[in-house]
Short mmCIF file of C-alpha atoms in Angstrom, two decimals:
data_model
loop_
_atom_site.label_atom_id
_atom_site.label_comp_id
_atom_site.label_asym_id
_atom_site.label_seq_id
_atom_site.Cartn_x
_atom_site.Cartn_y
_atom_site.Cartn_z
CA UNK C 1 0.00 0.00 0.00
CA UNK C 2 2.76 2.43 0.95
CA UNK C 3 4.79 1.48 -2.12
CA UNK C 4 1.82 2.11 -4.40
CA UNK C 5 1.20 5.50 -2.82
CA UNK C 6 4.86 6.49 -3.20
CA UNK C 7 4.84 5.42 -6.84
CA UNK C 8 1.69 7.42 -7.56
CA UNK C 9 3.19 10.46 -5.87
CA UNK C 10 6.39 10.15 -7.89
CA UNK C 11 4.47 9.79 -11.16
CA UNK C 12 2.34 12.83 -10.31
CA UNK C 13 5.47 14.84 -9.51
CA UNK C 14 7.07 13.81 -12.81
CA UNK C 15 3.96 14.88 -14.72
CA UNK C 16 3.94 18.18 -12.89
CA UNK C 17 7.62 18.77 -13.65
CA UNK C 18 6.96 18.02 -17.32
CA UNK C 19 4.45 20.85 -17.67
CA UNK C 20 6.24 23.39 -15.50
CA UNK C 21 8.86 25.69 -16.98
CA UNK C 22 12.35 24.63 -15.97
CA UNK C 23 14.16 27.78 -17.08
CA UNK C 24 14.61 31.01 -15.15
CA UNK C 25 11.54 33.07 -14.34
CA UNK C 26 10.84 35.61 -17.12
CA UNK C 27 11.43 39.27 -16.21
CA UNK C 28 8.50 41.34 -15.04
CA UNK C 29 6.70 43.12 -17.88
CA UNK C 30 7.60 46.79 -18.25
CA UNK C 31 5.13 49.64 -17.92
CA UNK C 32 5.25 50.22 -21.68
CA UNK C 33 4.61 46.55 -22.47
CA UNK C 34 1.61 46.25 -20.16
CA UNK C 35 0.16 49.57 -21.35
CA UNK C 36 0.42 48.45 -24.97
CA UNK C 37 -1.19 45.12 -24.05
CA UNK C 38 -4.19 46.87 -22.56
CA UNK C 39 -4.27 49.20 -25.55
CA UNK C 40 -4.48 46.18 -27.82
CA UNK C 41 -7.30 44.86 -25.63
CA UNK C 42 -9.22 48.08 -26.22
CA UNK C 43 -8.74 47.71 -29.98
CA UNK C 44 -9.93 44.09 -29.89
CA UNK C 45 -13.20 45.32 -28.42
CA UNK C 46 -13.86 47.04 -31.74
CA UNK C 47 -13.23 43.76 -33.56
CA UNK C 48 -15.66 41.80 -31.39
CA UNK C 49 -18.23 44.62 -31.04
CA UNK C 50 -18.11 46.54 -34.34
CA UNK C 51 -21.16 48.53 -33.26
CA UNK C 52 -18.69 50.66 -31.29
CA UNK C 53 -17.71 52.25 -34.62
CA UNK C 54 -21.19 53.66 -35.17
CA UNK C 55 -20.24 56.83 -33.28
CA UNK C 56 -17.15 57.10 -35.51
CA UNK C 57 -19.09 56.68 -38.76
CA UNK C 58 -22.80 57.45 -38.48
CA UNK C 59 -22.54 60.46 -36.15
CA UNK C 60 -20.15 62.49 -38.36
CA UNK C 61 -22.09 61.56 -41.52
CA UNK C 62 -25.34 62.82 -39.99
CA UNK C 63 -23.67 65.96 -38.63
CA UNK C 64 -21.91 66.88 -41.87
CA UNK C 65 -24.92 66.25 -44.12
CA UNK C 66 -27.44 67.81 -41.76
CA UNK C 67 -25.64 71.05 -41.00
CA UNK C 68 -24.11 71.50 -44.45
CA UNK C 69 -27.22 71.02 -46.53
CA UNK C 70 -29.81 72.25 -44.04
CA UNK C 71 -28.07 75.39 -42.73
CA UNK C 72 -25.20 75.97 -45.17
CA UNK C 73 -27.13 78.16 -47.58
CA UNK C 74 -28.64 80.27 -44.79
CA UNK C 75 -25.41 80.73 -42.85
CA UNK C 76 -22.74 81.01 -45.56
CA UNK C 77 -24.73 81.60 -48.74
CA UNK C 78 -23.81 78.23 -50.25
CA UNK C 79 -23.31 74.69 -49.02
CA UNK C 80 -19.85 74.51 -50.60
CA UNK C 81 -18.61 77.60 -48.76
CA UNK C 82 -20.11 76.42 -45.48
CA UNK C 83 -18.49 73.00 -45.83
CA UNK C 84 -15.04 74.64 -45.87
CA UNK C 85 -15.90 76.29 -42.56
CA UNK C 86 -17.85 73.60 -40.72
CA UNK C 87 -15.97 70.40 -41.53
CA UNK C 88 -12.92 71.03 -39.28
CA UNK C 89 -15.33 71.97 -36.48
CA UNK C 90 -17.34 68.79 -36.91
CA UNK C 91 -14.06 66.87 -36.90
CA UNK C 92 -13.23 68.30 -33.48
CA UNK C 93 -16.76 67.79 -32.20
CA UNK C 94 -16.86 64.16 -33.35
CA UNK C 95 -13.57 63.17 -31.74
CA UNK C 96 -14.22 65.07 -28.51
CA UNK C 97 -17.67 63.52 -28.17
CA UNK C 98 -16.35 59.95 -28.43
CA UNK C 99 -13.77 60.52 -25.68
CA UNK C 100 -16.53 59.67 -23.19
CA UNK C 101 -16.43 56.01 -24.25
CA UNK C 102 -13.13 55.62 -22.40
CA UNK C 103 -14.95 56.17 -19.12
CA UNK C 104 -17.87 53.99 -20.21
CA UNK C 105 -15.51 51.08 -21.03
CA UNK C 106 -13.69 51.35 -17.69
CA UNK C 107 -16.95 51.48 -15.75
CA UNK C 108 -18.19 48.42 -17.66
CA UNK C 109 -15.06 46.54 -16.57
CA UNK C 110 -15.78 47.56 -12.98
CA UNK C 111 -19.37 46.39 -13.22
CA UNK C 112 -18.37 43.00 -14.68
CA UNK C 113 -15.57 42.37 -12.18
CA UNK C 114 -12.78 42.59 -14.75
CA UNK C 115 -11.41 45.62 -12.94
CA UNK C 116 -10.80 43.63 -9.74
CA UNK C 117 -9.00 40.90 -11.67
CA UNK C 118 -6.72 43.43 -13.36
CA UNK C 119 -5.80 45.00 -10.02
CA UNK C 120 -4.48 41.65 -8.77
CA UNK C 121 -1.99 41.28 -11.62
CA UNK C 122 1.72 41.97 -10.90
CA UNK C 123 1.94 44.86 -13.36
CA UNK C 124 2.40 48.62 -13.35
CA UNK C 125 -0.90 49.68 -11.82
CA UNK C 126 -1.78 52.59 -14.13
CA UNK C 127 -1.17 50.47 -17.25
CA UNK C 128 -4.85 49.47 -17.50
CA UNK C 129 -5.88 53.12 -17.64
CA UNK C 130 -3.07 54.28 -19.90
CA UNK C 131 -3.62 51.31 -22.20
CA UNK C 132 -7.33 52.08 -22.48
CA UNK C 133 -6.51 55.67 -23.42
CA UNK C 134 -3.95 54.56 -26.00
CA UNK C 135 -6.42 52.10 -27.52
CA UNK C 136 -9.08 54.77 -27.78
CA UNK C 137 -6.57 57.02 -29.52
CA UNK C 138 -6.87 54.58 -32.43
CA UNK C 139 -10.62 55.27 -32.48
CA UNK C 140 -9.92 59.00 -32.57
CA UNK C 141 -7.58 58.53 -35.52
CA UNK C 142 -10.12 56.41 -37.39
CA UNK C 143 -12.82 59.01 -36.75
CA UNK C 144 -10.55 61.80 -38.02
CA UNK C 145 -9.68 59.93 -41.21
CA UNK C 146 -13.33 59.12 -41.83
CA UNK C 147 -14.50 62.72 -41.37
CA UNK C 148 -11.79 64.18 -43.59
CA UNK C 149 -12.42 61.55 -46.29
CA UNK C 150 -16.14 62.27 -46.19
CA UNK C 151 -15.44 65.98 -46.49
CA UNK C 152 -13.18 65.47 -49.51
CA UNK C 153 -15.91 63.45 -51.21
CA UNK C 154 -18.45 66.22 -50.58
CA UNK C 155 -16.13 68.94 -51.86
CA UNK C 156 -14.01 70.05 -48.92
CA UNK C 157 -10.63 71.38 -50.10
CA UNK C 158 -8.16 72.23 -47.29
CA UNK C 159 -5.85 75.07 -48.33
CA UNK C 160 -3.27 73.80 -45.85
CA UNK C 161 -2.81 70.66 -47.96
CA UNK C 162 -1.94 67.23 -46.59
CA UNK C 163 0.58 68.71 -44.14
CA UNK C 164 -2.01 71.04 -42.67
CA UNK C 165 -4.52 68.21 -42.35
CA UNK C 166 -2.01 65.94 -40.60
CA UNK C 167 -0.92 68.71 -38.24
CA UNK C 168 -4.54 69.53 -37.44
CA UNK C 169 -5.31 65.90 -36.63
CA UNK C 170 -2.14 65.63 -34.52
CA UNK C 171 -3.16 68.65 -32.42
CA UNK C 172 -6.63 67.17 -32.03
CA UNK C 173 -5.17 63.84 -30.89
CA UNK C 174 -3.19 65.57 -28.13
CA UNK C 175 -6.23 67.48 -26.96
CA UNK C 176 -8.52 64.42 -27.08
CA UNK C 177 -6.04 62.26 -25.18
CA UNK C 178 -5.94 64.85 -22.40
CA UNK C 179 -9.73 65.26 -22.47
CA UNK C 180 -10.19 61.50 -22.10
CA UNK C 181 -8.72 61.66 -18.59
CA UNK C 182 -11.83 63.53 -17.46
CA UNK C 183 -14.09 60.63 -18.41
CA UNK C 184 -11.63 58.07 -17.08
CA UNK C 185 -11.99 59.76 -13.70
CA UNK C 186 -15.79 59.86 -14.05
CA UNK C 187 -15.79 56.19 -15.07
CA UNK C 188 -14.01 55.24 -11.85
CA UNK C 189 -16.48 57.17 -9.68
CA UNK C 190 -19.82 56.58 -11.40
CA UNK C 191 -22.09 53.73 -10.36
CA UNK C 192 -22.95 52.46 -13.85
CA UNK C 193 -21.99 52.92 -17.52
CA UNK C 194 -25.31 54.69 -18.03
CA UNK C 195 -24.32 57.23 -15.39
CA UNK C 196 -21.02 57.90 -17.18
CA UNK C 197 -22.89 58.37 -20.44
CA UNK C 198 -25.41 60.75 -18.89
CA UNK C 199 -22.81 62.87 -17.09
CA UNK C 200 -20.55 63.12 -20.14
CA UNK C 201 -23.39 64.08 -22.49
CA UNK C 202 -24.60 66.71 -20.04
CA UNK C 203 -21.13 68.30 -20.08
CA UNK C 204 -20.10 67.71 -23.69
CA UNK C 205 -23.19 68.94 -25.48
CA UNK C 206 -23.02 72.51 -24.12
CA UNK C 207 -19.25 72.66 -24.58
CA UNK C 208 -19.43 71.32 -28.15
CA UNK C 209 -22.27 73.53 -29.33
CA UNK C 210 -21.23 76.69 -27.45
CA UNK C 211 -18.11 76.91 -29.59
CA UNK C 212 -17.16 78.06 -33.09
CA UNK C 213 -17.94 74.64 -34.58
CA UNK C 214 -21.00 75.73 -36.55
CA UNK C 215 -21.07 79.56 -36.54
CA UNK C 216 -18.78 82.54 -36.08
CA UNK C 217 -18.94 83.58 -32.39
CA UNK C 218 -19.08 87.25 -33.44
CA UNK C 219 -22.78 86.71 -34.25
CA UNK C 220 -23.49 85.67 -30.65
CA UNK C 221 -24.43 87.92 -27.71
CA UNK C 222 -21.47 89.44 -25.85
CA UNK C 223 -21.99 87.35 -22.69
CA UNK C 224 -22.07 84.17 -24.76
CA UNK C 225 -18.97 85.18 -26.72
CA UNK C 226 -17.10 85.41 -23.42
CA UNK C 227 -17.95 81.81 -22.59
CA UNK C 228 -17.08 80.63 -26.11
CA UNK C 229 -13.67 82.27 -25.98
CA UNK C 230 -12.69 80.57 -22.72
CA UNK C 231 -14.09 77.20 -23.79
CA UNK C 232 -11.09 74.86 -24.36
CA UNK C 233 -12.92 73.17 -27.23
CA UNK C 234 -13.07 76.55 -29.00
CA UNK C 235 -9.28 76.81 -29.03
CA UNK C 236 -9.05 73.28 -30.44
CA UNK C 237 -11.52 74.22 -33.19
CA UNK C 238 -9.61 77.40 -34.06
CA UNK C 239 -6.31 75.51 -34.12
CA UNK C 240 -7.52 72.60 -36.27
CA UNK C 241 -9.47 74.84 -38.64
CA UNK C 242 -6.53 77.20 -39.04
CA UNK C 243 -3.98 74.46 -39.66
CA UNK C 244 -6.20 72.74 -42.22
CA UNK C 245 -6.88 76.08 -43.92
CA UNK C 246 -3.20 77.02 -44.01
CA UNK C 247 -3.60 80.02 -41.68
CA UNK C 248 -1.14 81.18 -39.03
CA UNK C 249 -2.70 79.96 -35.78
CA UNK C 250 0.33 79.40 -33.60
CA UNK C 251 -1.33 81.13 -30.65
CA UNK C 252 -4.40 78.89 -30.85
CA UNK C 253 -2.21 75.79 -31.07
CA UNK C 254 -0.34 77.01 -28.00
CA UNK C 255 -3.59 77.59 -26.06
CA UNK C 256 -4.82 74.15 -27.08
CA UNK C 257 -1.66 72.58 -25.68
CA UNK C 258 -1.95 74.71 -22.54
CA UNK C 259 -5.53 73.55 -22.05
CA UNK C 260 -4.43 69.94 -22.58
CA UNK C 261 -1.65 70.33 -20.02
CA UNK C 262 -4.02 71.87 -17.47
CA UNK C 263 -6.58 69.09 -17.94
CA UNK C 264 -3.85 66.46 -17.52
CA UNK C 265 -2.42 68.20 -14.47
CA UNK C 266 -5.83 68.19 -12.80
CA UNK C 267 -7.47 64.96 -13.85
CA UNK C 268 -4.52 62.56 -14.16
CA UNK C 269 -3.76 62.77 -10.39
CA UNK C 270 -7.48 62.64 -9.57
CA UNK C 271 -7.85 59.56 -11.77
CA UNK C 272 -4.88 57.77 -10.22
CA UNK C 273 -6.13 58.59 -6.72
CA UNK C 274 -9.60 57.24 -7.56
CA UNK C 275 -7.99 54.15 -9.11
CA UNK C 276 -5.88 53.48 -6.01
CA UNK C 277 -8.80 53.98 -3.62
CA UNK C 278 -11.32 52.02 -5.65
CA UNK C 279 -12.70 48.96 -3.80
#
């Protein structure tokens, strides 16, 4: 009996040794590696749930067609002239509006328990958040390419040429990445994905529409012009529109970067604090 037990134990140990790695333990993954891994995870969500691209495709199509052909003649005298003005603004509005999905995705992970599993992994703790932001940056790029391509089909002709378009999109990516930290923070605090959606829409709609996206602010009342001029989205619109039009807008680009830095300085620490204290 004892001999049989010893033999079984030895066989089990040999089987266990056969499946276990015999080499040295691999080094711990770096912060960059884990962040990129979580970024890839965010991109895979698009593959498995392609409906997530509806906000990247349908929303800008509706916005461009609706405002160009419904209001273009009344505002600018012709739809072609209005398209040159409104398309960069709609580009900014589209990308800024979809930044809220970063917070929605994080809150969904919290609700499903994925968040707790990630926190137990021996990795750089902020990598899940940074990776989610990097993955969503791909969505912002896809949205930008789609809007510009749609505009070119409809007759938009940027005087800044390809270089101006690329620079405009690059500035928008910086601003959107910083803006995403706001919704990452909200996603960590809100009780449900629906709450994140509701809060973000309540904030984004006034900011997006009370800006120079659709009309020249000089036509607005003085008190409203004051709000528009201090709205960070307005500076992003001026910067992107100017770069794509080939105008000198170095000051607006600078203010866009300043606004991005301020948002990061405020909400990145708040986000990391909420992430560390989350239970």
